[in-house]
Coordinates of C-alpha atoms in Angstrom, one line a residue:
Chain A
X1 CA -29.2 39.1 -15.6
X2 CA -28.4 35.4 -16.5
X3 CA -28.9 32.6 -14.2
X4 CA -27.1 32.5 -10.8
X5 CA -23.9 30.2 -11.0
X6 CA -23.0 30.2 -7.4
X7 CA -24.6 31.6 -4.2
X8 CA -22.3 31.2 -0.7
X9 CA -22.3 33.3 2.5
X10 CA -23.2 35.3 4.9
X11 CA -19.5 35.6 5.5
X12 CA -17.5 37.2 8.1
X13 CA -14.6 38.1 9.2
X14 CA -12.0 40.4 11.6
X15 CA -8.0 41.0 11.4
X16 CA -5.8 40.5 13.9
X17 CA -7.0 43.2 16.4
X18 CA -10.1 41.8 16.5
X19 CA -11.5 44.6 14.0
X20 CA -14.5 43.5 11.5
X21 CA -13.0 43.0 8.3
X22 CA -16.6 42.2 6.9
X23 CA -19.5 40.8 8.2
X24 CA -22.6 39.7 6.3
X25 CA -20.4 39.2 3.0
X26 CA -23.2 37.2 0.7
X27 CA -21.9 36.4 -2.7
X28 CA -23.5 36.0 -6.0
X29 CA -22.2 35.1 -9.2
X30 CA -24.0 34.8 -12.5
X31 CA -23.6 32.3 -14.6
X32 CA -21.0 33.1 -18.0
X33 CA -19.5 35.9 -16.0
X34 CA -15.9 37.3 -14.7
X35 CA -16.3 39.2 -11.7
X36 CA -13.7 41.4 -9.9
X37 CA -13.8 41.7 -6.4
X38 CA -12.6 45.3 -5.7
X39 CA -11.4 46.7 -1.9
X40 CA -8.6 48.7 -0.8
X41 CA -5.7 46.2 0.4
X42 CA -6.0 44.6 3.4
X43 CA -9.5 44.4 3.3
X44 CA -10.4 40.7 3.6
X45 CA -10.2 40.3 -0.2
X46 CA -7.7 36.6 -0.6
X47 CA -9.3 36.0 2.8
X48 CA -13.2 36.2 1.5
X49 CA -11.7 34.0 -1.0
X50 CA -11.1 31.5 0.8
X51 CA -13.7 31.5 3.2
X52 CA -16.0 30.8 0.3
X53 CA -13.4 27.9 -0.7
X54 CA -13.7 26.3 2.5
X55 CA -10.2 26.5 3.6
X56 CA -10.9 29.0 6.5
X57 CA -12.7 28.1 9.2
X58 CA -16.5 30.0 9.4
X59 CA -19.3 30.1 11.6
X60 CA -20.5 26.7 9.7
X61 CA -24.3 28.6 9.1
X62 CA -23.2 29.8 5.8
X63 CA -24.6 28.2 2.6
X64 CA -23.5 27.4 -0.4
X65 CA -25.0 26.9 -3.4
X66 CA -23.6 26.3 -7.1
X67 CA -25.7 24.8 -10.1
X68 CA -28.9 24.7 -7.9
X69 CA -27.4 22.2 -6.0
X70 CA -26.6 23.0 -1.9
X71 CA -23.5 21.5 -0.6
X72 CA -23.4 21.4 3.3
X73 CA -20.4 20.8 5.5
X74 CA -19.6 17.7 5.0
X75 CA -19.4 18.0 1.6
X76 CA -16.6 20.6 1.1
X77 CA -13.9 18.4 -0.3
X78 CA -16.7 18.2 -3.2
X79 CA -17.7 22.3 -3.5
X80 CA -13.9 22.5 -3.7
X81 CA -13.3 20.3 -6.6
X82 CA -16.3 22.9 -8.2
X83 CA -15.5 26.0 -7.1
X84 CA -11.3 25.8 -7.0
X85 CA -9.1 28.7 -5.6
X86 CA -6.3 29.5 -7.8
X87 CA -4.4 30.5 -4.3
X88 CA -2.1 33.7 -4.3
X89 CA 1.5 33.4 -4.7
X90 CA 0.9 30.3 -7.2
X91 CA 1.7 27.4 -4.9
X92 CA 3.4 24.3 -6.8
X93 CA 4.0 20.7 -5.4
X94 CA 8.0 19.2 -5.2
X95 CA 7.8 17.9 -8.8
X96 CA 8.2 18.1 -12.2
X97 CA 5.8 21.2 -14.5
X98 CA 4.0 18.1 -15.7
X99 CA 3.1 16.0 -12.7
X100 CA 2.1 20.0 -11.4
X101 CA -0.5 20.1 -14.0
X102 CA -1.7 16.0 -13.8
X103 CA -1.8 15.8 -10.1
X104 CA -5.4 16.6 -9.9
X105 CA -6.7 14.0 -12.1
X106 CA -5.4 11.3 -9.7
X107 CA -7.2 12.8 -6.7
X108 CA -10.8 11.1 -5.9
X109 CA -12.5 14.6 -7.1
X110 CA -11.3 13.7 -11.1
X111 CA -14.0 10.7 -10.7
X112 CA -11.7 9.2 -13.3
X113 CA -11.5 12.4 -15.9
X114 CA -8.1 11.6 -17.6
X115 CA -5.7 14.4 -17.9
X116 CA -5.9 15.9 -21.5
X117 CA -2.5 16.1 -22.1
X118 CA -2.7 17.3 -25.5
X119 CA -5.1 20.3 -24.3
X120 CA -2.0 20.9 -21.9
X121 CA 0.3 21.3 -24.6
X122 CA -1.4 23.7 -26.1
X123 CA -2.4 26.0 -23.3
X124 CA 1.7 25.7 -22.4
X125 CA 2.1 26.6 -25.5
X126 CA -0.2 29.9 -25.3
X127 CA 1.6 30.9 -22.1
X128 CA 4.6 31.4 -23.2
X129 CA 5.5 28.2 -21.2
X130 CA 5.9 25.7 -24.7
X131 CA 9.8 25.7 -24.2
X132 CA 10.0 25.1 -21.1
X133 CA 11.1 21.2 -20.4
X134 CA 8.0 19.1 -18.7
X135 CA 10.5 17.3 -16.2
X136 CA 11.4 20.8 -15.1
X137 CA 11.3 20.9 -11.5
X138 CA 8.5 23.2 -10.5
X139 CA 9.5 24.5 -7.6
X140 CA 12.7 26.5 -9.6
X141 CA 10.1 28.3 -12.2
X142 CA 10.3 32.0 -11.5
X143 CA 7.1 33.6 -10.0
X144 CA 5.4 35.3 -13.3
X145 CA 6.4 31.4 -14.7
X146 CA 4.2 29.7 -11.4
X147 CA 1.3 32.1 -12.2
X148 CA 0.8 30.9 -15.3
X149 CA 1.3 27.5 -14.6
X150 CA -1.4 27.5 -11.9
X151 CA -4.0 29.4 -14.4
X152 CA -3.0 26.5 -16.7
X153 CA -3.5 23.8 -14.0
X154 CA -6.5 25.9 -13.0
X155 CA -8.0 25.9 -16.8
X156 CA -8.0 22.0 -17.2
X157 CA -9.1 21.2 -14.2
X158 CA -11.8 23.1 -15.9
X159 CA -14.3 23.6 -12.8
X160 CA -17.5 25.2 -12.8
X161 CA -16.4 28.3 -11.0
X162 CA -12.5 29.6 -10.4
X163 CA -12.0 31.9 -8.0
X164 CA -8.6 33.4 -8.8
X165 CA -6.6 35.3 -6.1
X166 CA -4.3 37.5 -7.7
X167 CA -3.6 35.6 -11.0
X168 CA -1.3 37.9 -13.2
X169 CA 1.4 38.8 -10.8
X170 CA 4.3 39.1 -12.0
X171 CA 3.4 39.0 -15.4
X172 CA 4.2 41.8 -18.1
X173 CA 1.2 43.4 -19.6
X174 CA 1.3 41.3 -22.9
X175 CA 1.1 37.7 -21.2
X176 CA -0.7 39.4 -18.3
X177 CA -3.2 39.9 -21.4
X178 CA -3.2 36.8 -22.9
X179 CA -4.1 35.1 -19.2
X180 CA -7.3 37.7 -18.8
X181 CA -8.1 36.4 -22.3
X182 CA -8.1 32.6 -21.3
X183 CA -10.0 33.4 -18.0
X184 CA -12.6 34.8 -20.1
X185 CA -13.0 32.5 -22.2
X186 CA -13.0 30.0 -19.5
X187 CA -16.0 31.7 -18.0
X188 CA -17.4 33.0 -20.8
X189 CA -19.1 29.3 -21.3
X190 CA -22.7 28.1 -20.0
X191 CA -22.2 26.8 -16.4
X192 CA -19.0 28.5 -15.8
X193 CA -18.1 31.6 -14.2
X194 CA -14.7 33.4 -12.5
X195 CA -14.3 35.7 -9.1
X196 CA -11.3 37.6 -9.9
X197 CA -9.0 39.5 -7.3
X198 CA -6.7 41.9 -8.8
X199 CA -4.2 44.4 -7.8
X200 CA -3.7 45.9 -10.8
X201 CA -7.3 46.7 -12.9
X202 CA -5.7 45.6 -16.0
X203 CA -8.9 44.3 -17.4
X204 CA -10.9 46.6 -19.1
X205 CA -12.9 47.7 -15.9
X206 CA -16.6 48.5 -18.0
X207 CA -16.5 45.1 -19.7
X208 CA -16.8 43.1 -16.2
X209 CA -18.8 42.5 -13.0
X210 CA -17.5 44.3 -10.3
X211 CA -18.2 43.7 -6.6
X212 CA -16.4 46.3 -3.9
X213 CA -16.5 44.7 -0.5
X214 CA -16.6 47.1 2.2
X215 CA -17.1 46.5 6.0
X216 CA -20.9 46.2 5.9
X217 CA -21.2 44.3 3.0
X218 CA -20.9 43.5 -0.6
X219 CA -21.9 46.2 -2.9
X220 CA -22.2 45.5 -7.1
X221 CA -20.7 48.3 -9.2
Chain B
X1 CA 22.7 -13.7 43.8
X2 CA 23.8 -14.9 40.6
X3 CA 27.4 -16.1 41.4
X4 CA 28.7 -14.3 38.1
X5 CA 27.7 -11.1 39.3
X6 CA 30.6 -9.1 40.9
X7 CA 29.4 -6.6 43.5
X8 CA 30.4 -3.1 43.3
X9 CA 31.0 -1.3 46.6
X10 CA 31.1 2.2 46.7
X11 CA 34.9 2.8 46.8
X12 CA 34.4 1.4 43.0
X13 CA 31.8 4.6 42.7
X14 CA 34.3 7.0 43.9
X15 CA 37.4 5.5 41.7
X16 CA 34.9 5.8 39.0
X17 CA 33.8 9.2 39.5
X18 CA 37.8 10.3 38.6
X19 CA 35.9 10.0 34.9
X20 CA 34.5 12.3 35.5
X21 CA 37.1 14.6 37.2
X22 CA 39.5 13.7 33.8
X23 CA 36.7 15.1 31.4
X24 CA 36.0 18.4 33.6
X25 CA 39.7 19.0 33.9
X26 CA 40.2 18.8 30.3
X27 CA 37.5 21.2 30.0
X28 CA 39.3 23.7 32.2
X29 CA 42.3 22.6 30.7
X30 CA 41.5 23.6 27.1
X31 CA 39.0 26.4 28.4
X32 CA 36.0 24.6 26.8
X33 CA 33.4 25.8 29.5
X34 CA 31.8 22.8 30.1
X35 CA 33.2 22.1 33.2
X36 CA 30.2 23.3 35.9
X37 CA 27.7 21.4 33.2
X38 CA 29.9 18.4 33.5
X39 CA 29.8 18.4 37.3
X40 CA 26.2 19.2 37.3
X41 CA 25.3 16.5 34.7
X42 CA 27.5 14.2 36.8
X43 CA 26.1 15.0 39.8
X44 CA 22.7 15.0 38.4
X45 CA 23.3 11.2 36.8
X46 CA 24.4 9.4 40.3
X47 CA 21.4 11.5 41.8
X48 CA 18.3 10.2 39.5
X49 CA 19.8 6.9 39.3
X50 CA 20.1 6.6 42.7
X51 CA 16.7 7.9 43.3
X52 CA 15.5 5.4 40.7
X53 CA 17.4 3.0 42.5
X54 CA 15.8 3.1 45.9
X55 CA 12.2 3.2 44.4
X56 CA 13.1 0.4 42.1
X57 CA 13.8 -1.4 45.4
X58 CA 10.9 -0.5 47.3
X59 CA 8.3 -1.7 44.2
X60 CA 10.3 -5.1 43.7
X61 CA 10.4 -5.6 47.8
X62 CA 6.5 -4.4 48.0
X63 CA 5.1 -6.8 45.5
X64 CA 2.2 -6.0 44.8
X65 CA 0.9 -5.0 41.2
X66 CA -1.0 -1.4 42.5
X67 CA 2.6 -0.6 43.1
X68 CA 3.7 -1.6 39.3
X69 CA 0.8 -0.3 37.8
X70 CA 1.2 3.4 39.6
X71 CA 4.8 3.7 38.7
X72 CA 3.9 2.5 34.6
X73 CA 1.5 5.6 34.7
X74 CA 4.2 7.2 36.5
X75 CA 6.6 6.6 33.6
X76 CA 3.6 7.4 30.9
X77 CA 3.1 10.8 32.2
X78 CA 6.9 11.9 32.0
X79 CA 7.7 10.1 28.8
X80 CA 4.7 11.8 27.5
X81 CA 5.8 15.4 28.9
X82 CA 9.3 14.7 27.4
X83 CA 7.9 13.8 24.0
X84 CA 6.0 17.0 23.9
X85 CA 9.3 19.1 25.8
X86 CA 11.1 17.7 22.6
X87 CA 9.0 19.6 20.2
X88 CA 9.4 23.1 18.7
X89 CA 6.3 23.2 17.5
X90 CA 3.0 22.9 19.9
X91 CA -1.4 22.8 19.4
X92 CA -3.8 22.5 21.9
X93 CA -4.0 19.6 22.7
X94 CA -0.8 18.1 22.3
X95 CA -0.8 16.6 26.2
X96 CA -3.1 14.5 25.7
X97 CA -2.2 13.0 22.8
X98 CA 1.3 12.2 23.6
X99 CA 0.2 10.7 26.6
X100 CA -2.7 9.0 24.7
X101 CA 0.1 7.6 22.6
X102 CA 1.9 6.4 25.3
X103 CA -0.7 4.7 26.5
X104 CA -1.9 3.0 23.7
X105 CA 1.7 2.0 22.5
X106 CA 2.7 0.8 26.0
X107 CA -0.1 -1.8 27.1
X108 CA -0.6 -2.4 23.5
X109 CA 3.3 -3.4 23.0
X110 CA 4.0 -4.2 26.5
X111 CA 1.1 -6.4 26.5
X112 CA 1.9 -8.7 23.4
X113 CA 6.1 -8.7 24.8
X114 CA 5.1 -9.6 28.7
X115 CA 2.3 -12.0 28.1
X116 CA 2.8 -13.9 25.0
X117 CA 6.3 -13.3 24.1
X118 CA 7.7 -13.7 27.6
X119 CA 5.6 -14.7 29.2
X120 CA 5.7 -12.8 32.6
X121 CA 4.1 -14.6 36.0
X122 CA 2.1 -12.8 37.2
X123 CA 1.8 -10.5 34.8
X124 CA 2.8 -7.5 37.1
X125 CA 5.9 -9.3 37.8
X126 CA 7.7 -5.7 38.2
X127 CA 11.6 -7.3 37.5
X128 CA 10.7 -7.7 33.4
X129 CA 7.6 -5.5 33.5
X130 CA 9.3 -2.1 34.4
X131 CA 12.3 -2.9 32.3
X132 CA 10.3 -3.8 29.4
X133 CA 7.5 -1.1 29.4
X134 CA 10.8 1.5 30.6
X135 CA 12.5 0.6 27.3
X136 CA 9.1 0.3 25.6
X137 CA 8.3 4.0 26.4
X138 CA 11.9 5.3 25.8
X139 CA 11.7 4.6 22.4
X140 CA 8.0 5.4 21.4
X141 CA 9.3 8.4 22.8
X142 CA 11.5 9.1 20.2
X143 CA 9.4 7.8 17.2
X144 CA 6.8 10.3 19.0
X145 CA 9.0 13.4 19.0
X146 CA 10.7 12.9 15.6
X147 CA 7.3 11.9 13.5
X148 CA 5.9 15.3 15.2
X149 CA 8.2 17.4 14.5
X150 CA 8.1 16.8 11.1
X151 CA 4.4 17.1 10.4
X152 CA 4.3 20.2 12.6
X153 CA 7.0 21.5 10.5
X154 CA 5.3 20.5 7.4
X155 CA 2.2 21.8 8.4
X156 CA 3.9 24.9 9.2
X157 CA 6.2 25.9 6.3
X158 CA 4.4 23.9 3.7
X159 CA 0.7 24.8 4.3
X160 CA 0.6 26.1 1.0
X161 CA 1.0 22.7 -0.9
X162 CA -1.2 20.9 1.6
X163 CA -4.0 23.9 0.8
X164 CA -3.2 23.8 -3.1
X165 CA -3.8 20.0 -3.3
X166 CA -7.8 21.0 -0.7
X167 CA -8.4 23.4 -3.2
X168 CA -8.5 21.4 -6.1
X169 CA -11.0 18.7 -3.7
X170 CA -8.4 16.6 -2.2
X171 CA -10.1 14.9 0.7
X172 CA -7.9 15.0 4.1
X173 CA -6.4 11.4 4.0
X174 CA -5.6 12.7 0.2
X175 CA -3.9 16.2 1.3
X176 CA -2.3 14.5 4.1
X177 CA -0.5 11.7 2.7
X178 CA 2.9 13.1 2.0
X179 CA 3.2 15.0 5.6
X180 CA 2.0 11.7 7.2
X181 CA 4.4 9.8 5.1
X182 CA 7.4 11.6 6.0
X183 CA 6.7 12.4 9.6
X184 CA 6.4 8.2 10.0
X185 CA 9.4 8.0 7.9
X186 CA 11.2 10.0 9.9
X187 CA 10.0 8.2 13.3
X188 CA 11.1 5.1 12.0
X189 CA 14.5 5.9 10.6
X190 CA 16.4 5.3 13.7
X191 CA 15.2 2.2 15.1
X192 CA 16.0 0.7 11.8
X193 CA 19.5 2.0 11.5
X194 CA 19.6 0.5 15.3
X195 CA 18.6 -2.8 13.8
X196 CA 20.6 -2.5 10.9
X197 CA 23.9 -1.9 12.9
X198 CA 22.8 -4.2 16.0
X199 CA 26.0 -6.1 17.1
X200 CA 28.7 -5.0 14.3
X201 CA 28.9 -1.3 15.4
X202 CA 27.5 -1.6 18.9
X203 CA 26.4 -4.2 21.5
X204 CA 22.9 -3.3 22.2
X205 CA 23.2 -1.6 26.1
X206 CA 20.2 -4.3 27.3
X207 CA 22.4 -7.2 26.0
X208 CA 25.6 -6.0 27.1
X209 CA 23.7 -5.4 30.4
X210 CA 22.6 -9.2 30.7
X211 CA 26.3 -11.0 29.9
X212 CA 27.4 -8.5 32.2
X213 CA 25.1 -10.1 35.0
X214 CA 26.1 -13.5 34.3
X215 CA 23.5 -14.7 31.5
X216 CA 24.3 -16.9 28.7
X217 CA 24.8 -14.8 25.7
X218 CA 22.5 -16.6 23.4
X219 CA 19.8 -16.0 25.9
X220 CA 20.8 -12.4 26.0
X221 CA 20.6 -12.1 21.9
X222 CA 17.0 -13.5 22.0
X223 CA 16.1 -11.2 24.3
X224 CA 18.1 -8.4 22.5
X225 CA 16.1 -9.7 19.6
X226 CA 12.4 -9.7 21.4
X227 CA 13.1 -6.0 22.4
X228 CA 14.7 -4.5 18.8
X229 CA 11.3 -5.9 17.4
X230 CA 9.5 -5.1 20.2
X231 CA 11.0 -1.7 19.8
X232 CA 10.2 -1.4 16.2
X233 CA 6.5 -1.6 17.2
X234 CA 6.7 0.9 19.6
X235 CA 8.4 3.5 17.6
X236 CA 5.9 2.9 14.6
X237 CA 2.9 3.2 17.1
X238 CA 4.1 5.7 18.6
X239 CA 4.5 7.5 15.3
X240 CA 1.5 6.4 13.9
X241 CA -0.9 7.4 16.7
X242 CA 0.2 10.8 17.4
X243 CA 0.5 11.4 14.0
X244 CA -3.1 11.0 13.4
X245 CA -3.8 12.5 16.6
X246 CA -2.2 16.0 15.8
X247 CA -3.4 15.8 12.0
X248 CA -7.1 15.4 13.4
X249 CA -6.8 18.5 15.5
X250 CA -5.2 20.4 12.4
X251 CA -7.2 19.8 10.1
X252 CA -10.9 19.2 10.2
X253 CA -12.5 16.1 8.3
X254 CA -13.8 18.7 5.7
X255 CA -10.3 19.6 4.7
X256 CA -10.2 23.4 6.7
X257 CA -6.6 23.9 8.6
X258 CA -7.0 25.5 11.9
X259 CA -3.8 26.0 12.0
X260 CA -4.5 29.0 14.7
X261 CA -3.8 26.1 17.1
X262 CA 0.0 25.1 16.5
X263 CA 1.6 28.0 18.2
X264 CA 5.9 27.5 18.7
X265 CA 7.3 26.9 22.2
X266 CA 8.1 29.4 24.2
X267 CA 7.4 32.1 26.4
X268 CA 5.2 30.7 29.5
X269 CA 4.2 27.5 28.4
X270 CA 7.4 27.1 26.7
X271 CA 9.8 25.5 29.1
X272 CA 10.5 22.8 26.8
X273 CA 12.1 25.2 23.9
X274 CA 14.4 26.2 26.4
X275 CA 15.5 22.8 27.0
X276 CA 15.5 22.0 23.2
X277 CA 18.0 25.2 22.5
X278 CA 20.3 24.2 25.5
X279 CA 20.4 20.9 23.8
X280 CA 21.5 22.0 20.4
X281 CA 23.8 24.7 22.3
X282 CA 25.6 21.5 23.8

């Protein structure tokens, strides 16, 4: 096994009756790896996801750990900015496709990376999103047309770790191919890795990590 | 008495209450409904005012500044409620902050209008200080209520953005700067229309007030003028301070919602809703 990328938990969590959803969730991810986190819906799955994004509210005695380095709780704005939830349903901002894809670079987190814009283009392109106008206003792109977008805004950002919830909804099997491809590749790097939630197993299921979270833990397939 | 002033006796009261009777009979007359609500509403207006009336008397004939100061915290704590009755949308916490914001907008406004604008001797001096902090707290009422309900509503139906922009490492102040933006927006929107349309649509109601009790009207437009601006502040404190209030209790510094604690009026705690639907039912 190659070097751990990212190390967060113990994790828990319970629905709305008060039933344990998980408890104890610790997650590992190696580095140059996809892994898909498998569970029967409703299981915790998006909200494990976010838990380990920050964006949840937890016990506050969990660590997390990417690179070696520890961030602590103050620091979450930064873990974020490294390991970035690609949210479910594709959110956008009011705006254009374009400022949709630069917004990030303008937040403190960019530390002054400039938006590759040609790099942009051509991962539009590879979408299937190269004719669509950049002044288009996001929020009237169809959902498959969102997903896409967000793996694109997702890709240059280019974090150490994406943690994608859902990414090829409503996508047909072709483009929903072409995305797996890209997210592999993206991971497929030193110091990268993705955490991948799918509904449908559309990716090859031998030729990945898989993780099946169940009440009392994490188990590795 | 000011020798301008013309007295009115209560057999003026009664002619003036046939208003009244004309706009509850044309709501019988065209079968409108409103007529008990009219009566109710009517009755309700002579009762508060008269009630405010009496105590108004008692704390100018008292003099003495206990009095004053009790009946400004008096005023706080209802403004405040109102502010919060206003709102469809609720967190723990919300109590406090409005009456917080009150507070802070109130002596901090108040202060600067009654000591160095004014002027007020002594500085309890209830015949400017209660009109003053009344109007004062009347309008940081409304910037309150309108720059809330917006960044509830934000927060609410548009948690996704404010969560997309955490994800990718915004800090709070970073995530938060177009919900803030609007909700002040919002707060401020009427006071400047009211400043914009100050004496060609309307006579301000304080000015009209003041010629109507015999004072110069150049002295009543500068004080018309001390309390627009004087206004201004209020509504843009108001906003500003319970804006940051209810944002700090939303979200944590780290940039996690706990949006678990807005909840929407109603049911037991939500006596306020009711009053907000009756409102838009009217």
């Amino acid at each position: 096994m190659e070097n751990v990328l990212l190390r967060c938990g113990p994790f828990g969590a319970r629905d709305g009756e008060g039933r344990v959803l998980f408890e104890s969730a610790v997650l590992e991810l190696p580095e140059r790896s996809v892994t898909v986190l498998e569970g029967p819906s409703g299981c915790g799955k998006s909200t494990l996801l976010r838990m380990i994004s920050g964006l949840l509210p937890t016990t506050g005695e969990e660590i997390r750990e990417l690179g070696g380095r520890s961030y602590g709780r103050s620091e979450l704005p930064e873990w974020r900015a490294g390991v970035t939830l690609l949210a479910q349903d594709a959110p956008v901002l009011p705006g254009t496709l374009e400022w949709n894809l630069e917004w990030p670079f303008r937040l403190r987190a960019a530390d002054g990376r400039a938006f590759p814009r040609e790099r942009a283009a051509a991962l539009l392109e590879a979408v299937g999103l190269g004719g669509v106008a950049a002044d288009r206003e996001a929020r009237s792109l169809s959902g498959g047309e969102r997903h896409r977008l967000a793996l694109v805004r997702g890709l240059l950002w280019d974090p150490p770790v994406l943690l994608a919830d859902e990414p090829f909804s409503g996508l047909d099997r072709k483009m929903a191919e072409v995305c797996r491809r890209l997210l592999e590749a993206f991971a497929a790097r030193s110091g990268h890795a993705a955490l991948v939630v799918l509904h449908d197993p559309i990716v090859d299921r031998d030729s990945v990590r898989r993780i099946r979270m169940t009440p009392r833990g994490m188990e590795v397939a | 008495m000011n020798p301008a002033l013309i007295a009115l006796t209560p057999s003026d009261l009664v002619v003036a209450s046939l208003f009244v009777l004309v706009a509850a009979g044309l709501s019988v007359a065209l079968r409108l409904g409103l007529e008990r609500r009219i009566l109710v509403a009517a009755v309700r207006t002579v009762v508060q005012l008269g009630l405010l009336g009496l105590v108004l008397e008692r704390v100018f004939a008292v003099r003495r500044p206990i009095v004053v100061v009790a009946m400004i915290a008096w005023m706080i704590v209802f403004a405040g409620r109102e502010a919060v009755a206003r709102s469809t949308r609720r967190y723990g916490g919300i109590w406090l902050d409005a009456w917080l914001t009150m507070t802070v907008s109130c002596l901090l406004v108040g202060g600067v209008v009654t000591r160095v604008v004014v002027g007020v001797t002594p500085w309890w001096e209830p015949q400017y200080v209660i009109p003053l902090l009344g109007m004062i707290l009347g309008n940081s009422l409304n910037g309150i209520s309108l720059a809330l309900e917006r960044l509830l509503e934000h927060l609410d139906t548009r948690r996704a953005e404010v969560e997309l922009l955490l994800a990718f490492g915004a800090t709070r102040a970073e995530a938060l700067r177009e919900p803030l933006r609007t909700a002040l927006r919002t707060g401020l929107i009427p006071i400047t229309n009211a400043m914009t349309a100050a004496g060609i649509v309307a006579l301000p109601g304080m000015m009209t007030g003041q010629i109507l009790a015999g004072t110069p009207p150049m002295q009543a437009v500068a004080y018309q003028v001390v309390v627009m601006f004087m206004l201004a502040a209020a509504n843009a404190i108001g906003a500003v301070v319970i804006s940051l209030g209810a944002t700090r209790r939303l979200v944590t510094r780290e940039g996690t919602l706990r949006l678990e604690r807005l909840f929407r009026a109603g049911g037991a705690r939500g006596r306020g809703k009711g009053r907000a639907v009756r409102r838009s039912a009217g």
